[in-house]
Amino acid sequence: MRYFVVFLFLFFTLISGAQDAQNAGTVSGTILTDVDQLPVQGVNVININKVRGVVTDAKGNFTIEAVANDTLHISYIGFQSIKVRVTNDWIKYKTVAKIPITERAYTLNEVVVDKYHLTGYLPVDSKLIPVKESYRYNIAGLTQGYEGGENSPGAFKRVLSNMFNPADLLHNLFGKKGNEMRRLRDMKKDDTVRNALAAKFDRETLAALLGVTKEDIADILEHCNYSQEFITTANDLQIMDAISGCYEEYKVLNRSK
């Protein structure tokens, strides 16, 4: 009976593996503007499940590895990001899907030049301009650093205190989204994903890859004691690196708790 169970397990494992191999492959598509149907070059197409990305060529074409039910996140500056689900037929029949994207409508806000209302008198102006106390950090591969918080030891203490509060946001997100957070390492390995994040400031692609909302990203960084200026001004690659560092601290503390 024991050998029969082992044989049955191996049989279903082989069937499952064969099905996965059959469903695996690549999908191709063309990104077009929805108004005039013109191809768009340089669009980022990222497979969220595999954390792999490609960029469309001069004719708007792309080909990317995928299996059935994978989700492709398509983004381009000035256009609304969209998600496309990969189907069995798309893989099986090798069709080139035409995917339209819609241009964003922007409303310009008033620009305030004299933010600190400088008077021209140095003793007075020196008191009006806030002093930045944030620490500086660097990311491998980037030429400039960023501000990561008011106090590095304080950030560690903040993560530690969150660890022992089951209702805290970090515990809920990091503890329940382990698979999504582990994608952070894969993001750093793919140049297309890194380049896409380095050029973006809207948190859309990063939120899609991590399976969280934009608000969650801001809350994570705030709970990890990153400065408000960094949270609002850093690009998505810097934000990814910051969340990755906070998550690594969380795992160490969670292991020793």
mmCIF file of N, CA and C in Angstrom, residues 7 13 18 54 56 59 69 75 94 96 110 136 172 174-175 184 188 206 208 240:
data_model
loop_
_atom_site.group_PDB
_atom_site.id
_atom_site.type_symbol
_atom_site.label_atom_id
_atom_site.label_comp_id
_atom_site.label_asym_id
_atom_site.label_seq_id
_atom_site.Cartn_x
_atom_site.Cartn_y
_atom_site.Cartn_z
ATOM 1 N N PHE A 7 3.831 5.676 -5.732
ATOM 2 C CA PHE A 7 3.660 5.630 -7.184
ATOM 3 C C PHE A 7 2.597 6.631 -7.631
ATOM 4 N N THR A 13 2.534 14.016 -9.956
ATOM 5 C CA THR A 13 3.593 15.012 -10.083
ATOM 6 C C THR A 13 4.046 15.153 -11.524
ATOM 7 N N ALA A 18 4.032 18.031 -16.640
ATOM 8 C CA ALA A 18 3.783 18.033 -18.083
ATOM 9 C C ALA A 18 2.829 19.155 -18.468
ATOM 10 N N VAL A 54 10.484 43.412 -20.342
ATOM 11 C CA VAL A 54 11.013 43.741 -21.665
ATOM 12 C C VAL A 54 10.518 45.136 -22.024
ATOM 13 N N THR A 56 9.266 47.581 -25.450
ATOM 14 C CA THR A 56 8.804 47.493 -26.837
ATOM 15 C C THR A 56 9.797 48.142 -27.784
ATOM 16 N N LYS A 59 8.547 49.460 -33.389
ATOM 17 C CA LYS A 59 7.216 49.184 -33.932
ATOM 18 C C LYS A 59 6.206 48.843 -32.844
ATOM 19 N N ASN A 69 -2.286 32.492 -17.074
ATOM 20 C CA ASN A 69 -2.729 33.195 -15.859
ATOM 21 C C ASN A 69 -1.675 34.134 -15.270
ATOM 22 N N SER A 75 3.353 49.759 -18.698
ATOM 23 C CA SER A 75 3.413 51.157 -18.265
ATOM 24 C C SER A 75 4.312 51.970 -19.190
ATOM 25 N N LYS A 94 -0.012 31.488 -30.521
ATOM 26 C CA LYS A 94 1.062 32.435 -30.854
ATOM 27 C C LYS A 94 0.525 33.695 -31.534
ATOM 28 N N VAL A 96 -0.399 37.622 -31.990
ATOM 29 C CA VAL A 96 0.223 38.896 -31.592
ATOM 30 C C VAL A 96 -0.900 39.831 -31.155
ATOM 31 N N GLU A 110 -0.803 75.318 -9.468
ATOM 32 C CA GLU A 110 -0.056 76.565 -9.309
ATOM 33 C C GLU A 110 1.312 76.273 -8.714
ATOM 34 N N ARG A 136 22.171 60.074 5.022
ATOM 35 C CA ARG A 136 22.345 59.786 3.607
ATOM 36 C C ARG A 136 22.683 58.324 3.408
ATOM 37 N N ASN A 172 1.436 42.930 9.545
ATOM 38 C CA ASN A 172 0.374 42.457 8.651
ATOM 39 C C ASN A 172 0.855 42.333 7.210
ATOM 40 N N PHE A 174 4.278 42.447 5.928
ATOM 41 C CA PHE A 174 5.451 41.598 5.751
ATOM 42 C C PHE A 174 5.151 40.155 6.108
ATOM 43 N N GLY A 175 4.338 39.947 7.139
ATOM 44 C CA GLY A 175 4.051 38.588 7.584
ATOM 45 C C GLY A 175 3.127 37.832 6.652
ATOM 46 N N LEU A 184 11.341 41.170 -4.155
ATOM 47 C CA LEU A 184 12.267 42.301 -4.129
ATOM 48 C C LEU A 184 13.644 41.889 -4.633
ATOM 49 N N LYS A 188 15.784 43.188 -8.317
ATOM 50 C CA LYS A 188 17.135 43.735 -8.430
ATOM 51 C C LYS A 188 17.963 43.024 -9.493
ATOM 52 N N LEU A 206 5.681 49.408 -8.915
ATOM 53 C CA LEU A 206 6.161 48.818 -7.668
ATOM 54 C C LEU A 206 5.003 48.232 -6.871
ATOM 55 N N ALA A 208 2.190 47.118 -8.064
ATOM 56 C CA ALA A 208 1.703 45.926 -8.770
ATOM 57 C C ALA A 208 2.613 44.728 -8.510
ATOM 58 N N MET A 240 12.050 50.918 -3.733
ATOM 59 C CA MET A 240 12.182 49.464 -3.687
ATOM 60 C C MET A 240 13.332 49.048 -2.786
#
